[in-house]
Amino acid sequence: MAQQKVSVVTGAAGFIASHLCDYLLAKGHRVIGLDNLNTGTLRNLEHIDSGDFVFINMDITGFIEVPGPVDFVYHMACPASPIDYLQMPLHTLKVGAVGTRNAIGLSKWKRARFLLASTSEVYGDPEIHPQKEDYWGNVNPIGPRSVYDEA
């Protein structure tokens, strides 16, 4: 019998990440959801009634430690709305840079596959819609979006 896959989802209480948790659980994964609830909400997770889901209230800008083996790390954490990241600019920078480093560190430590997700906001204020993968963006490194774009 194949061993159950274990997935860690950072930003698990966010809208998209909570749906990823649902998907992974439906695929038979054990899911460890991490979130500090700065912009996510437990309402996005309250419907989950599975012994295969564990929520840990954690700020990923600090060391990330989870017990046991991990097969996948899905890094979905970061304030992604201009309203949110403009209210928390330094934290947004830390989540995007230090949090990503920590999530990669967890993945490396656990020998897990790693996926980083983002939004089109990383392109800055785009001049092309929709953005193709070869579009480098229109990022202003000192503009109001910069805390998200640069991190």
PDB file of C-alpha atoms in Angstrom, residues 120-127 135-151:
ATOM      1  CA  SER A 120       0.020  39.050 -11.556  1.00  0.00           C
ATOM      2  CA  GLU A 121       0.802  41.869  -9.084  1.00  0.00           C
ATOM      3  CA  VAL A 122       4.460  40.807  -9.318  1.00  0.00           C
ATOM      4  CA  TYR A 123       4.499  42.307 -12.823  1.00  0.00           C
ATOM      5  CA  GLY A 124       3.840  45.722 -11.287  1.00  0.00           C
ATOM      6  CA  ASP A 125       1.412  47.911 -13.172  1.00  0.00           C
ATOM      7  CA  PRO A 126       1.420  45.899 -16.410  1.00  0.00           C
ATOM      8  CA  GLU A 127       1.230  47.493 -19.828  1.00  0.00           C
ATOM      9  CA  TYR A 135       6.678  39.578 -20.119  1.00  0.00           C
ATOM     10  CA  TRP A 136       9.133  41.172 -17.694  1.00  0.00           C
ATOM     11  CA  GLY A 137       6.652  43.588 -16.203  1.00  0.00           C
ATOM     12  CA  ASN A 138       6.493  47.256 -15.404  1.00  0.00           C
ATOM     13  CA  VAL A 139       7.830  47.359 -11.860  1.00  0.00           C
ATOM     14  CA  ASN A 140       8.603  50.600 -10.072  1.00  0.00           C
ATOM     15  CA  PRO A 141      11.047  49.682  -7.269  1.00  0.00           C
ATOM     16  CA  ILE A 142       9.947  52.657  -5.157  1.00  0.00           C
ATOM     17  CA  GLY A 143       6.260  52.744  -6.085  1.00  0.00           C
ATOM     18  CA  PRO A 144       3.321  51.714  -3.907  1.00  0.00           C
ATOM     19  CA  ARG A 145       3.315  48.126  -5.290  1.00  0.00           C
ATOM     20  CA  SER A 146       7.061  47.669  -4.771  1.00  0.00           C
ATOM     21  CA  VAL A 147       6.847  45.843  -1.422  1.00  0.00           C
ATOM     22  CA  TYR A 148       5.020  43.003  -3.153  1.00  0.00           C
ATOM     23  CA  ASP A 149       6.728  43.201  -6.548  1.00  0.00           C
ATOM     24  CA  GLU A 150      10.275  43.266  -5.226  1.00  0.00           C
ATOM     25  CA  ALA A 151       9.821  40.582  -2.559  1.00  0.00           C
TER      26      ALA A 151
END
